[in-house]
Coordinates of C-alpha atoms and ligand atoms in Angstrom, one line a residue:
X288 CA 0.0 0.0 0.0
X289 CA 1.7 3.1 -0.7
X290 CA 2.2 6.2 2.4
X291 CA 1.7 8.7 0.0
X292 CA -1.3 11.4 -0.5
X293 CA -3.9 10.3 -3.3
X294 CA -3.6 14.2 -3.8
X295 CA -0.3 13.6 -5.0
X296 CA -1.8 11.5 -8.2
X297 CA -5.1 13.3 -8.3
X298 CA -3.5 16.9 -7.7
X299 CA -6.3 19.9 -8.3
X300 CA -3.5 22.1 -9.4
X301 CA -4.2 22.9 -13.7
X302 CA -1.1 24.8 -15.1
X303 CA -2.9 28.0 -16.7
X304 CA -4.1 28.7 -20.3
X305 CA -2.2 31.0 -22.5
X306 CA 1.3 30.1 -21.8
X307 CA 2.8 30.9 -24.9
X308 CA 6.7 30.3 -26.0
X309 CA 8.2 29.7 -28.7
X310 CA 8.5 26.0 -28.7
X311 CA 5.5 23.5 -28.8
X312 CA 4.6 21.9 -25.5
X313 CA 6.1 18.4 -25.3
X314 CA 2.4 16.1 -25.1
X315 CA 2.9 12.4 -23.8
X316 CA 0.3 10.1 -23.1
X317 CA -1.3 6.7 -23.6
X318 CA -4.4 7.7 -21.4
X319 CA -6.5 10.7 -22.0
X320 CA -8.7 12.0 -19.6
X321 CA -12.7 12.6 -20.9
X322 CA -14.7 14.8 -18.5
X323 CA -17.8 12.6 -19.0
X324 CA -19.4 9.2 -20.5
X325 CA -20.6 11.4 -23.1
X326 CA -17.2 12.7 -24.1
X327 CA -15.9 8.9 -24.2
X328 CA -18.3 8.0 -26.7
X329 CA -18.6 11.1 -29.5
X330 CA -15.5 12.3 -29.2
X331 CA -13.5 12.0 -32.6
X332 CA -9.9 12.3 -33.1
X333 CA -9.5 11.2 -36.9
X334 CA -10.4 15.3 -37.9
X335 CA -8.4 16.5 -35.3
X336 CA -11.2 17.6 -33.8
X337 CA -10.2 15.8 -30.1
X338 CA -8.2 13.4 -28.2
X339 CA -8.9 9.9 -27.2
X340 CA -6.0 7.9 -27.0
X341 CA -2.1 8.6 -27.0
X342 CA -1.7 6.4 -30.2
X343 CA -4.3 8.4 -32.0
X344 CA -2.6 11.3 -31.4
X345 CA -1.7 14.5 -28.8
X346 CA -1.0 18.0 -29.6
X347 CA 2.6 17.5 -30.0
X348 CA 1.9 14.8 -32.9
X349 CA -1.0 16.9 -34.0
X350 CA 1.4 19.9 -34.6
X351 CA 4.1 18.0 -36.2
X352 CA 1.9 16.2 -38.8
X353 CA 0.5 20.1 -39.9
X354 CA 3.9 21.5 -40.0
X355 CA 4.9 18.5 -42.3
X356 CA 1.9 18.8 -44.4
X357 CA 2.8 22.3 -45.0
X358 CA 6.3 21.7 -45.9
X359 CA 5.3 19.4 -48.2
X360 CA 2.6 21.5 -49.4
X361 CA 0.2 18.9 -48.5
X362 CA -3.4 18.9 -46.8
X363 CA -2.9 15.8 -44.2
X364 CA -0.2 13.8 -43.1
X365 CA 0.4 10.6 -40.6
X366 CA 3.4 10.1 -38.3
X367 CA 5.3 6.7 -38.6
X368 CA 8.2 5.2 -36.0
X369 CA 10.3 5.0 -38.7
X370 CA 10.8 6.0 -42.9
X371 CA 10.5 2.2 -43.3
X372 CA 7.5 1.6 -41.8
X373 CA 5.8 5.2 -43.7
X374 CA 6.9 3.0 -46.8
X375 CA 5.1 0.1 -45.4
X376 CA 2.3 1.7 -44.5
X377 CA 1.6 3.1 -48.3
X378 CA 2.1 -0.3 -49.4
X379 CA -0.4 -2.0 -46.8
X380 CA -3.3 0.5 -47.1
X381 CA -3.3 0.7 -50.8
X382 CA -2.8 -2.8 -52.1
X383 CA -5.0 -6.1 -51.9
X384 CA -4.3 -9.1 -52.4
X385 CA -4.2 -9.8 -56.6
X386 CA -2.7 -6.3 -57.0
X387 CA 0.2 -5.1 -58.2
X388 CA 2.6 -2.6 -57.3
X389 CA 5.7 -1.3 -59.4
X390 CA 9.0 0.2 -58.4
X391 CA 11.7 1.7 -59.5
X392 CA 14.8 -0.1 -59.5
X393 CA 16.9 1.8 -57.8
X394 CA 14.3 2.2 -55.0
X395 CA 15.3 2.6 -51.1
X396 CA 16.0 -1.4 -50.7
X397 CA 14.4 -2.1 -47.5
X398 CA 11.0 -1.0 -49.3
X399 CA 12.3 -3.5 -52.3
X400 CA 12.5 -6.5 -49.7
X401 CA 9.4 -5.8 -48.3
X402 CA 7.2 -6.0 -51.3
X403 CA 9.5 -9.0 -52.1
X404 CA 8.7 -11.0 -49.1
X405 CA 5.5 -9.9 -47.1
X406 CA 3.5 -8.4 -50.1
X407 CA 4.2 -11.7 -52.1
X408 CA 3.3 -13.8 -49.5
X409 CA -0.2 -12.1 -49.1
X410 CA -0.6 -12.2 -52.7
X411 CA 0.7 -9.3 -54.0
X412 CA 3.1 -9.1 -57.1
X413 CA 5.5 -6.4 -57.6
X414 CA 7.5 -5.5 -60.6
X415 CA 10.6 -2.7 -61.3
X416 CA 10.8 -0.9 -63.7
X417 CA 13.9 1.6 -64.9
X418 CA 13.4 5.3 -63.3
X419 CA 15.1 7.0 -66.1
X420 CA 12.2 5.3 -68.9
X421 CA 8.7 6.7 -69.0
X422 CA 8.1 4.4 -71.7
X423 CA 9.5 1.0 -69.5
X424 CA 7.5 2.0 -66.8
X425 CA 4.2 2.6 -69.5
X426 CA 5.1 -1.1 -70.9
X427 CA 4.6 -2.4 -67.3
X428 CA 1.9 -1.0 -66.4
X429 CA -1.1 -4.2 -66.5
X430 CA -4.6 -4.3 -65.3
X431 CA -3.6 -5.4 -61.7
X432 CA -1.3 -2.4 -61.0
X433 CA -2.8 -0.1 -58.0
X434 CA 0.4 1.4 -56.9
X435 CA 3.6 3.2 -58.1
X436 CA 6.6 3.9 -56.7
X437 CA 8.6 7.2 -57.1
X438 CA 11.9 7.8 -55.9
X439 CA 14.2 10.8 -56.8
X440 CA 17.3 10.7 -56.8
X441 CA 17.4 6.6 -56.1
X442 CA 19.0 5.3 -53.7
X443 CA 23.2 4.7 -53.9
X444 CA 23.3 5.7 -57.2
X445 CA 21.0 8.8 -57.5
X446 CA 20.1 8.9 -60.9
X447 CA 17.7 11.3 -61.5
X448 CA 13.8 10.6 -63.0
X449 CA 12.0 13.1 -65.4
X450 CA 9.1 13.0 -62.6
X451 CA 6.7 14.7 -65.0
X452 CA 7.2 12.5 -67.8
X453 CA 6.7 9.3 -65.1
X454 CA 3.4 11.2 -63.5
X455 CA 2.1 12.1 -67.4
X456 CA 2.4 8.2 -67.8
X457 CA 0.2 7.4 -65.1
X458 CA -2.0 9.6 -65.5
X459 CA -2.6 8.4 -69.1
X460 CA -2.6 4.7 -67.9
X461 CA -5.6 6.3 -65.3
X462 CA -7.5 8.4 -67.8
X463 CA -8.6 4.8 -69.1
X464 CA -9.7 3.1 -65.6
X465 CA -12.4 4.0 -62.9
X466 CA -11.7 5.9 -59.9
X467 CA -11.9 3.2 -57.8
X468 CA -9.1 1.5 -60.0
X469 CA -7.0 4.2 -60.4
X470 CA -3.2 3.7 -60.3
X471 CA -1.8 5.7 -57.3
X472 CA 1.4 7.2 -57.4
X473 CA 3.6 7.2 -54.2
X474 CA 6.6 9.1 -53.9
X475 CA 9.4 8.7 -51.5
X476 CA 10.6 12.1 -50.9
X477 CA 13.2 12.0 -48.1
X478 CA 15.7 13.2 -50.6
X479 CA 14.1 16.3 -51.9
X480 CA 13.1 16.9 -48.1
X481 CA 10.2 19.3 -49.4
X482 CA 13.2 22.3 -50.3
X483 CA 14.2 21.0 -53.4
X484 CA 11.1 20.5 -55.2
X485 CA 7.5 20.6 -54.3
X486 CA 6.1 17.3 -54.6
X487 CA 2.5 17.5 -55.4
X488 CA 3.5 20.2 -57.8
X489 CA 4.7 17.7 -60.0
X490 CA 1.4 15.8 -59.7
X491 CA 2.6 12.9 -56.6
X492 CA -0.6 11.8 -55.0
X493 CA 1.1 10.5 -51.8
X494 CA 4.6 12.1 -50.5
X495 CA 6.4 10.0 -47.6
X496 CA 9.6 10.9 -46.1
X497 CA 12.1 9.3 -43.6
X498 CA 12.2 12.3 -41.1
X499 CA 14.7 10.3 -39.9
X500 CA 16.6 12.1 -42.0
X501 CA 16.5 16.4 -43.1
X502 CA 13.3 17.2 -40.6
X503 CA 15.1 15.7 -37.6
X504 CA 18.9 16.7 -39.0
X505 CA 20.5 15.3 -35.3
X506 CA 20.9 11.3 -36.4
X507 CA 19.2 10.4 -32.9
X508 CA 15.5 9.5 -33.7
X509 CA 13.6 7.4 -36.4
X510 CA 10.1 9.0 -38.2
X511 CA 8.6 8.9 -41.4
X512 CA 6.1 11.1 -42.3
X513 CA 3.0 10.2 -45.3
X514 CA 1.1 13.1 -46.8
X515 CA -1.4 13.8 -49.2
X516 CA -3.6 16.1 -50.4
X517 CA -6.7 14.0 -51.0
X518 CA -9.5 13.4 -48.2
X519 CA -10.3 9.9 -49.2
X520 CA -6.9 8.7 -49.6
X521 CA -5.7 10.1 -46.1
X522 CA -8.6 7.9 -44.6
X523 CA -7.6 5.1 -46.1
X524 CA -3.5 5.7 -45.1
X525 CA -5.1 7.1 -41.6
X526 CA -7.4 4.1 -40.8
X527 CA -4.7 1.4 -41.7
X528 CA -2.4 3.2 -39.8
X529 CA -4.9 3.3 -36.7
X530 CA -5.2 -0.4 -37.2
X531 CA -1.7 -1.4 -37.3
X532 CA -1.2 0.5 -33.7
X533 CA 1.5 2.9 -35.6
X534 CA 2.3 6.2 -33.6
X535 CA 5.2 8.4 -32.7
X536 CA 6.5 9.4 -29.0
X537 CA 5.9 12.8 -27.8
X538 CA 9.8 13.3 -27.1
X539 CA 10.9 12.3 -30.6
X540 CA 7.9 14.5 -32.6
X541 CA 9.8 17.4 -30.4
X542 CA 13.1 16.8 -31.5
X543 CA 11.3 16.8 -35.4
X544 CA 9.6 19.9 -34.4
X545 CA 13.2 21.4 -33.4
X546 CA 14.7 20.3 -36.6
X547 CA 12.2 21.9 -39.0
X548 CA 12.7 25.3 -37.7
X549 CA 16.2 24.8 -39.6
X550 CA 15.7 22.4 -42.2
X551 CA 15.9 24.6 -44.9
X552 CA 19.3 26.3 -44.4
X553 CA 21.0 22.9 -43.3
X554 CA 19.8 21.6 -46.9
X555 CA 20.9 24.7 -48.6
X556 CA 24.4 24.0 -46.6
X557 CA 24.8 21.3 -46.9
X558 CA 23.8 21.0 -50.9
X559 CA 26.9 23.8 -51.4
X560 CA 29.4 21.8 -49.4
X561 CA 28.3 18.2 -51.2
X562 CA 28.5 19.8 -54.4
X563 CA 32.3 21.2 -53.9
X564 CA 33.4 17.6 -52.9
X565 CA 31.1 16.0 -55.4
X566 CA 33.3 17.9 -58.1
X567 CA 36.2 17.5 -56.7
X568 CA 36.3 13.8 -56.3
X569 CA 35.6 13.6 -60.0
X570 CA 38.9 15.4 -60.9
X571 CA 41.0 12.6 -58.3
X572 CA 42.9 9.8 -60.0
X573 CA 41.2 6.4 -59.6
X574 CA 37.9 7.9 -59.6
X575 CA 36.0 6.3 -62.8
X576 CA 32.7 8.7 -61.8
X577 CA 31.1 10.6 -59.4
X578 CA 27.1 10.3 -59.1
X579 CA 25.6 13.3 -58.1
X580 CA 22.4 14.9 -59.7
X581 CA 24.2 18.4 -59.9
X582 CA 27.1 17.1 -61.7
X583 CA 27.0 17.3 -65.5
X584 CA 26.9 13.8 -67.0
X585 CA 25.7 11.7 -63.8
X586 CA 22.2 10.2 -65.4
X587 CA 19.6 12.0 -64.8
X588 CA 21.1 15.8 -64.6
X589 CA 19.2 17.2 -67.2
X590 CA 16.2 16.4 -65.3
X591 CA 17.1 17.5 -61.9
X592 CA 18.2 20.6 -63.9
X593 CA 14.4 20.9 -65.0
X594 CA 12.4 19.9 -62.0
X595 CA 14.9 20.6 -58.8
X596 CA 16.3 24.1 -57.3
X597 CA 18.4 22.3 -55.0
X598 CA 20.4 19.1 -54.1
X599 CA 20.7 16.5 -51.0
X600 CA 23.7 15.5 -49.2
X601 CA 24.8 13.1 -50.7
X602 CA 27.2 11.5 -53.7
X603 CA 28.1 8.3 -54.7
X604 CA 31.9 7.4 -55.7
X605 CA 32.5 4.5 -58.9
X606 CA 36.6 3.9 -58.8
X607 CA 38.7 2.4 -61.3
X608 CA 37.5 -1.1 -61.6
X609 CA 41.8 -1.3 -61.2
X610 CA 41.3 -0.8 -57.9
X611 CA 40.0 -3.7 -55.7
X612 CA 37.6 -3.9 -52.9
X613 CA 40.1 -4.3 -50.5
X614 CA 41.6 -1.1 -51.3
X615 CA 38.8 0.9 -51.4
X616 CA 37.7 -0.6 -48.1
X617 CA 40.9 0.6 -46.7
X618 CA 40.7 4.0 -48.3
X619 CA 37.3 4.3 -45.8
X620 CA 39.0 2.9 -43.4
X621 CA 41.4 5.8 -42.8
X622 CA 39.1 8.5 -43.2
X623 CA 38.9 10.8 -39.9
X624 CA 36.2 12.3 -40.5
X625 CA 33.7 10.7 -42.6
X626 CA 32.6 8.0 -40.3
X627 CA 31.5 4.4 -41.4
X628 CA 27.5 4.2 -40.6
X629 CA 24.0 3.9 -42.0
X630 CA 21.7 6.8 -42.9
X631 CA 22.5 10.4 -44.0
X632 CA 21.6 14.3 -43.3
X633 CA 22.9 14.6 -40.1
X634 CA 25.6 16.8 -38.6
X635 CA 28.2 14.0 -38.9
X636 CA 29.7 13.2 -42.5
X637 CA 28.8 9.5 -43.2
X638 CA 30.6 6.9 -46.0
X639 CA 29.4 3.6 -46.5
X640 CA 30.3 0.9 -49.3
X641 CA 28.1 -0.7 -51.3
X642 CA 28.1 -3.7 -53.9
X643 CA 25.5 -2.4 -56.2
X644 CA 25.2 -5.1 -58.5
X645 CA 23.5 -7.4 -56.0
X646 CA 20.8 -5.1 -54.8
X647 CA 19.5 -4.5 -58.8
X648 CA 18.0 -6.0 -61.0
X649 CA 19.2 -4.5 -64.0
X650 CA 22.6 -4.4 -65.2
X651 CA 24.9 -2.1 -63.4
X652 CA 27.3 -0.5 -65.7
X653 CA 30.4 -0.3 -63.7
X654 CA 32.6 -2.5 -62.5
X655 CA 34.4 -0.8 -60.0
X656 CA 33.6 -0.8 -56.1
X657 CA 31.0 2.5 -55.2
X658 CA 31.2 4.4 -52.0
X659 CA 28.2 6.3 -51.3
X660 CA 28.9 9.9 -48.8
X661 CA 26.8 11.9 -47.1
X662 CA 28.0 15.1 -46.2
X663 CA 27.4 17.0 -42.9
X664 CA 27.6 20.0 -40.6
X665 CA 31.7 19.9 -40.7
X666 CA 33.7 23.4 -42.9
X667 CA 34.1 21.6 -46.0
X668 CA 37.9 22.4 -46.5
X669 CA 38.2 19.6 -43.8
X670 CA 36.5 17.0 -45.4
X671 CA 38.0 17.7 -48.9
X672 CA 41.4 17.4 -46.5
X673 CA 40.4 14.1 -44.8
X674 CA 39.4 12.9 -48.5
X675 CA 42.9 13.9 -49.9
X676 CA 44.9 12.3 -46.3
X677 CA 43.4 8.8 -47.1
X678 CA 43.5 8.7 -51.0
X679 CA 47.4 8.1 -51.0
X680 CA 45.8 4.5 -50.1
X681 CA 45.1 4.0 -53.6
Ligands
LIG235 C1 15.4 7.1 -49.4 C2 15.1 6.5 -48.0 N1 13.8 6.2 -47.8 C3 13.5 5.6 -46.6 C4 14.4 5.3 -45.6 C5 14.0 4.7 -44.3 O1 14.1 5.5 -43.3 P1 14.3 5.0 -41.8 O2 15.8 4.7 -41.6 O3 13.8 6.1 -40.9 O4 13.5 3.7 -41.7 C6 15.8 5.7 -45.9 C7 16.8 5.4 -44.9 O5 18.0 5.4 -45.2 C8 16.1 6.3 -47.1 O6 17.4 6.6 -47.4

């Protein structure tokens, strides 16, 4: 039996209204309180119009998914515990079982091994198609596709898509069908963050993000983020979501909240610094190219040139097929600076291998090893230095 007061749980003491600073209050709860039996049973929390349940959602989770709708310039969004499972999520409300879903090859592979193994065990096919072919992905388009799959830059190798010319095709494909059979079109957009092109401008129904990533900035907490401007397609995402018991903790929607308030100028940073080392790996010996959608012959830059204003972090490295795995391996190895992990768009630079041929399907045309870097928060004449200390390696 505990000694202490039941006034100590059941305190009368209500901080006042009107406190108001510049940060949003930090909302946690799995419990909310109702005043009344009749509160309990009309309240409604899918319009925002109330609370019922910490997973449902609390003011802090509330604020953060309108602040991401806006960036995205968006009308509702839904907060995932991770990029991954906002990928997921698309994939589970919007597909049945005898539909099919297409991707782009170079797509975030995580998302590729889901569709892979869970979809196709419930029955539901999937098929890539090349991101830099309107007419690849028209020929394979069939009656049972429901959902597509945008991704720009792709993952690793960021080639960039002509998203107009891959939205144009769907939209042809739909002009033909019902509404009810209508293909969808997802993209992910933790690259372009929202800054470097406006997604539903270019005709996306669905826009996820890993906030994992540009909106949080700090490498210390996992969100995605799914947002759309249609009413009925937000209920669908919003109910599955609901269903599968998907939500966010207060503590980590502040630490997005915190982020956004700079995403923008850490992009634009960022961008400038990745750029600079971008082009100046391509002029080092042993470098057979240097993917980057900025760069002037990586695939793709004509149509980042058309539909983008700015670029992410990162840039993948192909070397000299001369020069063995072992050696580039080592080459990471002795980098200061750029540390070896996962994930990109925080303040630490970040370099990671990657054998590119087994996570495609289509040919790869290079046969040299690929380092992918992400660039971070460091002055940039440090990193070009730490690049030029450990390339004596090779
Ligand atoms: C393009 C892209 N989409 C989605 C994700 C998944 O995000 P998370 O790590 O938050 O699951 C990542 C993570 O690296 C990514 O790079």
């Amino acid at each position: 039996m505990s000694e202490l007061p039941t006034d100590l749980i059941h305190h009368p003491y209500r901080p006042p209204q009107g406190f108001d600073a510049v940060a949003p209050g930090v909302y946690k709860a799995s419990t909310v309180i109702f005043p009344s039996v009749h509160a309990l049973r009309t309240r409604q929390w899918a319009d925002k119009s109330g609370y019922t349940y910490g997973l449902h959602g609390t003011p802090t989770t509330f604020t953060l998914e309108e602040r991401i709708a806006t960036l995205e310039g968006g009308r509702f969004c839904v907060l995932c515990p991770s990029g991954l499972s906002a990928l997921t999520l698309v994939d589970m409300a919007l597909l049945r079982c005898g539909d099919e879903v297409l991707l782009p090859d170079n797509a975030y592979g995580p998302g590729k091994s889901f569709v892979a193994t869970e979809l196709a065990a419930w029955g539901i096919s999937h098929r890539y198609y090349d991101a830099l072919d309107a007419a690849d992905l028209a020929s394979k388009i069939s009656p049972a596709t429901r959902l597509v799959w945008l991704e720009a830059a792709g993952s690793i190798t960021l080639e960039f898509p002509d998203l107009p010319a891959l939205v144009a095709t769907l939209r042809q494909a739909n002009a033909a069908r019902s509404a009810q059979r209508a293909i969808v079109s997802a993209l992910d957009n933790t690259w372009g963050a929202g800054v470097a092109f406006k997604a539903f401008e270019l005709g996306v129904d669905v826009s996820m993000q890993a906030l994992t990533k540009y909106p949080s900035g700090g490498a210390d907490v996992l969100m995605g983020s799914v947002v759309t401007r249609d009413a009925a397609l937000h209920q669908q995402l919003l109910m599955t979501h609901m269903r599968l018991g998907l939500g966010v903790a207060g503590n980590d929607a502040e630490l997005v909240l915190r982020g956004l308030n700079t995403l923008a100028l850490r992009y634009h940073a960022q961008d400038a610094a990745t750029r600079e080392l971008a082009a100046w790996m391509s002029r080092q010996p042993g470098v057979a190219q240097v993917l980057h959608p900025a760069l002037p012959g990586s695939p793709g830059h004509a149509h980042w040139q058309r539909s983008a204003s700015a670029a992410a972090c990162l840039f993948s490295v192909v070397f000299d097929p001369a020069l063995d795995q072992r050696r580039i391996d080592d080459w990471c190895d002795r980098l200061r600076l750029f540390r070896l992990g996962w994930s990109w768009a925080g303040p630490i630079s970040l370099c990671a291998p990657y054998d590119v041929s087994s996570i495609r399907t289509r040919p790869w045309p290079h046969a040299g090893a690929l380092v992918r870097f992400a660039v971070g928060l460091e002055n940039v004449e440090d990193l070009r230095a730490d690049l030029a200390q450990a390339l004596h390696v090779l």
